């Protein structure tokens, strides 16, 4: 079975993989089912990528873009279906995630989510907070610009209160005000379904991420696609603005 997987070097895995899970709607259209059914199928891919990352052992963080600040523009029917799915997913999967020693982290304007979702998410965070094998960081009601604006607002408040000196604000200080400052920046961003956009995802943290775009619709994404993306990442030379290390 594993023979069919693209070859990857387990000693050089990205520490943090971020994913824009795109194409649920187009998959649904192709299959002749509802958009909600497309998201439901997408949830199976979420399970598959978490399992595959966990199995690789040295991936520290997997960030998943599940609901953006712009997604509220979708029909109420679709938005409601997405949050119902989230609660259902938590009910079915949380125990196994916990057993796998996975810590759940949430980033975004959580207070703007439906109350039931907030309660379910808080339960995930509380239950898994001591887990150490891997972090699954889910972006919900998340926007990269909103995150930067929220950080700026908090820095301004701290400056007014005398807790931070304006002249002392540098990149490291600013980064401490982001939603999940303790996580490393993504090394690899995977976007499915062929679109070549960041779509407001982790704008600050993506500065030096390698971007791999796959044509696959998210509901079709499985372990071989993850390995393909990692293999492409490993074939790149990361220079971080400097010269290639010899
Ligand atoms: C993008 O497809 C996908 C989303 C906006 C939602 C992502 C949600 C899931 C994968 C479901 C479950 C998630 C969790 C964390 C349990 P799209 O609808 O924009 O597709 P399209 O561009 O083809 O219309």
Coordinates of C-alpha atoms and ligand atoms in Angstrom, one line a residue:
X1 CA 0.0 0.0 0.0
X2 CA 2.7 2.4 1.1
X3 CA 4.7 1.7 -2.0
X4 CA 2.2 3.9 -3.9
X5 CA 3.0 6.9 -1.7
X6 CA 5.4 9.6 -3.0
X7 CA 8.8 9.3 -1.4
X8 CA 9.5 11.8 1.4
X9 CA 12.4 12.3 3.8
X10 CA 11.1 11.9 7.3
X11 CA 14.1 13.7 8.7
X12 CA 13.1 17.0 6.9
X13 CA 9.4 17.3 7.6
X14 CA 7.8 20.7 7.8
X15 CA 7.1 21.5 11.4
X16 CA 4.0 23.4 10.7
X17 CA 1.6 22.6 7.8
X18 CA -1.3 24.9 7.0
X19 CA -4.1 24.0 4.7
X20 CA -6.7 25.9 2.8
X21 CA -9.3 23.2 2.3
X22 CA -10.9 24.4 -0.9
X23 CA -13.3 22.8 -3.4
X24 CA -16.0 21.3 -1.3
X25 CA -18.6 23.1 -3.4
X26 CA -17.2 22.1 -6.7
X27 CA -16.9 18.5 -5.5
X28 CA -20.5 18.6 -4.6
X29 CA -21.5 20.0 -8.0
X30 CA -19.4 17.3 -9.7
X31 CA -21.1 14.6 -7.6
X32 CA -24.6 16.1 -8.0
X33 CA -25.1 16.5 -4.3
X34 CA -25.8 19.5 -1.9
X35 CA -23.0 21.9 -0.8
X36 CA -23.7 20.6 2.7
X37 CA -22.9 17.1 1.5
X38 CA -19.7 18.5 0.0
X39 CA -18.6 19.8 3.4
X40 CA -19.6 16.5 5.0
X41 CA -17.3 14.7 2.6
X42 CA -14.6 17.4 3.4
X43 CA -14.8 16.4 7.1
X44 CA -13.7 12.9 6.1
X45 CA -10.6 14.5 4.5
X46 CA -10.0 16.4 7.8
X47 CA -9.8 13.0 9.6
X48 CA -7.5 11.6 6.9
X49 CA -5.0 14.5 7.0
X50 CA -4.9 14.5 10.8
X51 CA -4.3 10.8 10.9
X52 CA -1.6 11.0 8.2
X53 CA 0.2 13.9 10.0
X54 CA 0.1 12.2 13.4
X55 CA 1.5 9.0 11.9
X56 CA 4.5 11.0 10.5
X57 CA 5.2 11.8 14.2
X58 CA 7.4 14.9 13.7
X59 CA 4.8 17.3 12.4
X60 CA 4.2 19.7 15.3
X61 CA 1.3 21.8 14.0
X62 CA -1.5 21.3 11.4
X63 CA -3.5 24.5 10.8
X64 CA -6.8 24.1 9.0
X65 CA -8.8 27.0 7.5
X66 CA -12.4 25.9 8.3
X67 CA -14.4 29.2 8.3
X68 CA -13.3 32.7 7.3
X69 CA -14.6 36.1 8.3
X70 CA -15.8 36.3 4.7
X71 CA -17.7 33.0 4.8
X72 CA -20.7 34.7 6.6
X73 CA -21.6 35.9 3.1
X74 CA -22.8 32.4 2.2
X75 CA -26.4 31.4 2.5
X76 CA -27.8 30.9 6.1
X77 CA -28.6 27.3 5.0
X78 CA -24.9 26.6 4.2
X79 CA -23.5 28.5 7.3
X80 CA -25.9 26.6 9.6
X81 CA -24.9 23.3 8.0
X82 CA -21.2 24.1 8.5
X83 CA -21.7 24.7 12.2
X84 CA -23.9 21.7 12.6
X85 CA -21.2 19.6 10.9
X86 CA -18.5 21.1 13.2
X87 CA -20.5 20.0 16.4
X88 CA -21.1 16.6 14.9
X89 CA -17.5 16.2 14.0
X90 CA -16.4 17.1 17.5
X91 CA -18.9 14.6 19.0
X92 CA -17.6 11.8 16.8
X93 CA -13.8 12.6 16.6
X94 CA -12.8 14.3 19.9
X95 CA -12.3 11.1 21.9
X96 CA -9.9 9.7 19.3
X97 CA -8.0 13.0 18.9
X98 CA -7.5 13.1 22.7
X99 CA -6.4 9.4 22.7
X100 CA -3.9 10.3 20.0
X101 CA -2.4 12.9 22.4
X102 CA -3.5 15.8 20.0
X103 CA -4.0 19.3 21.4
X104 CA -6.8 21.3 19.8
X105 CA -6.2 25.0 19.3
X106 CA -8.7 27.5 17.8
X107 CA -7.8 30.8 16.2
X108 CA -10.2 33.6 15.1
X109 CA -12.9 35.8 16.5
X110 CA -14.4 32.9 18.6
X111 CA -16.8 35.2 20.4
X112 CA -18.5 35.8 17.1
X113 CA -19.4 32.1 16.6
X114 CA -22.8 30.5 17.4
X115 CA -23.0 29.8 21.2
X116 CA -23.2 26.0 20.7
X117 CA -20.1 26.0 18.6
X118 CA -18.3 28.2 21.2
X119 CA -19.2 25.7 24.0
X120 CA -18.2 22.7 22.0
X121 CA -14.9 24.3 21.0
X122 CA -14.1 25.3 24.6
X123 CA -14.7 21.7 25.6
X124 CA -12.1 20.5 23.0
X125 CA -9.6 23.0 24.2
X126 CA -10.1 22.1 27.8
X127 CA -10.0 18.4 27.3
X128 CA -6.9 18.3 25.2
X129 CA -4.9 21.2 26.8
X130 CA -2.2 18.9 28.3
X131 CA -1.6 16.9 25.1
X132 CA 1.8 17.0 23.5
X133 CA 2.0 14.9 20.3
X134 CA 0.7 17.5 17.8
X135 CA -1.4 20.6 17.7
X136 CA -4.4 20.8 15.4
X137 CA -5.1 24.5 15.1
X138 CA -8.5 25.3 13.5
X139 CA -9.2 28.7 12.0
X140 CA -12.8 29.7 12.6
X141 CA -14.3 33.1 12.0
X142 CA -10.7 33.8 11.0
X143 CA -9.3 36.5 8.8
X144 CA -5.6 37.4 8.5
X145 CA -6.3 41.2 8.3
X146 CA -8.7 40.9 11.2
X147 CA -6.0 39.2 13.2
X148 CA -3.5 41.9 12.4
X149 CA -6.1 44.6 13.2
X150 CA -7.0 42.9 16.5
X151 CA -3.3 42.7 17.5
X152 CA -2.8 46.4 16.6
X153 CA -5.8 47.3 18.7
X154 CA -4.4 45.4 21.7
X155 CA -0.9 46.9 21.3
X156 CA -2.5 50.4 21.2
X157 CA -4.4 49.7 24.4
X158 CA -1.3 48.4 26.1
X159 CA 0.7 51.5 24.9
X160 CA -2.0 53.9 26.3
X161 CA -1.9 52.0 29.6
X162 CA 1.9 52.2 29.7
X163 CA 2.4 48.5 29.4
X164 CA 4.4 48.7 26.2
X165 CA 6.6 51.5 24.8
X166 CA 5.8 52.4 21.2
X167 CA 9.5 52.6 20.3
X168 CA 10.1 49.1 21.6
X169 CA 7.5 47.6 19.2
X170 CA 9.3 45.3 16.7
X171 CA 8.3 42.2 14.8
X172 CA 8.8 39.9 17.7
X173 CA 6.7 42.1 20.0
X174 CA 3.9 42.4 17.4
X175 CA 3.9 38.6 16.8
X176 CA 3.2 38.1 20.5
X177 CA -0.2 39.8 20.0
X178 CA -1.4 37.4 17.3
X179 CA -4.1 34.8 18.1
X180 CA -1.8 31.8 18.7
X181 CA 1.6 33.4 19.3
X182 CA 3.2 30.2 20.7
X183 CA 2.9 28.3 17.4
X184 CA 5.8 28.4 14.9
X185 CA 5.1 30.0 11.5
X186 CA 3.9 27.6 8.8
X187 CA 6.6 26.1 6.7
X188 CA 4.3 24.6 4.1
X189 CA 0.9 25.9 2.9
X190 CA -1.2 23.5 1.0
X191 CA -4.2 24.8 -1.0
X192 CA -6.5 22.3 -2.8
X193 CA -8.7 22.8 -5.9
X194 CA -6.2 24.8 -7.9
X195 CA -6.8 28.4 -6.8
X196 CA -3.6 30.5 -6.5
X197 CA -4.7 32.7 -3.6
X198 CA -3.9 33.2 0.1
X199 CA -7.6 34.2 0.8
X200 CA -6.7 36.2 3.9
X201 CA -5.1 33.1 5.7
X202 CA -2.4 33.7 8.3
X203 CA -1.0 36.7 6.3
X204 CA 1.6 37.7 8.9
X205 CA 2.8 34.1 9.6
X206 CA 2.9 33.0 5.9
X207 CA 5.9 35.3 5.1
X208 CA 8.3 32.5 4.2
X209 CA 5.9 29.5 3.8
X210 CA 6.4 27.3 0.7
X211 CA 3.1 27.2 -1.1
X212 CA 1.9 24.0 -2.8
X213 CA -1.3 24.1 -4.8
X214 CA -2.9 20.8 -5.7
X215 CA -5.7 20.5 -8.3
X216 CA -7.6 18.0 -6.1
X217 CA -10.9 19.0 -4.6
X218 CA -10.7 18.9 -0.7
X219 CA -13.1 16.0 -0.3
X220 CA -10.8 13.9 -2.5
X221 CA -7.7 14.7 -0.4
X222 CA -6.0 11.7 1.2
X223 CA -2.6 10.6 2.5
X224 CA -1.0 10.4 -1.0
X225 CA -1.9 14.1 -1.6
X226 CA -0.2 15.0 1.7
X227 CA 2.9 13.1 0.7
X228 CA 2.9 14.7 -2.7
X229 CA 2.8 18.2 -1.1
X230 CA 5.6 17.3 1.3
X231 CA 7.7 15.9 -1.5
X232 CA 7.3 19.1 -3.4
X233 CA 8.1 21.2 -0.3
X234 CA 11.3 19.1 0.2
X235 CA 12.4 19.7 -3.4
X236 CA 12.4 23.4 -2.9
X237 CA 15.3 25.5 -1.6
X238 CA 14.3 27.7 1.3
X239 CA 16.4 30.8 1.4
X240 CA 14.4 33.1 3.7
X241 CA 15.6 36.1 1.7
X242 CA 19.3 35.1 2.1
X243 CA 21.6 32.8 0.1
X244 CA 21.3 29.1 -0.3
X245 CA 23.2 27.3 2.5
X246 CA 26.0 25.2 1.0
Ligands
LIG1 C1 -14.1 25.4 1.1 O1 -14.9 24.8 0.0 C2 -14.4 24.9 2.4 C3 -15.0 25.5 3.4 C4 -15.4 26.9 3.3 C5 -15.3 24.9 4.7 C6 -14.3 23.9 5.2 C7 -15.0 22.9 6.1 C8 -14.8 21.6 6.1 C9 -13.8 20.9 5.4 C10 -15.7 20.8 6.9 C11 -15.4 20.4 8.3 C12 -14.3 21.1 9.0 C13 -14.0 20.7 10.2 C14 -12.8 21.4 10.9 C15 -14.7 19.6 10.9 P1 -15.8 25.8 -0.8 O2 -17.2 25.6 -0.3 O3 -15.3 27.2 -0.8 O4 -15.7 25.1 -2.2 P2 -15.9 25.8 -3.7 O5 -14.8 26.9 -3.8 O6 -15.7 24.7 -4.6 O7 -17.3 26.4 -3.7

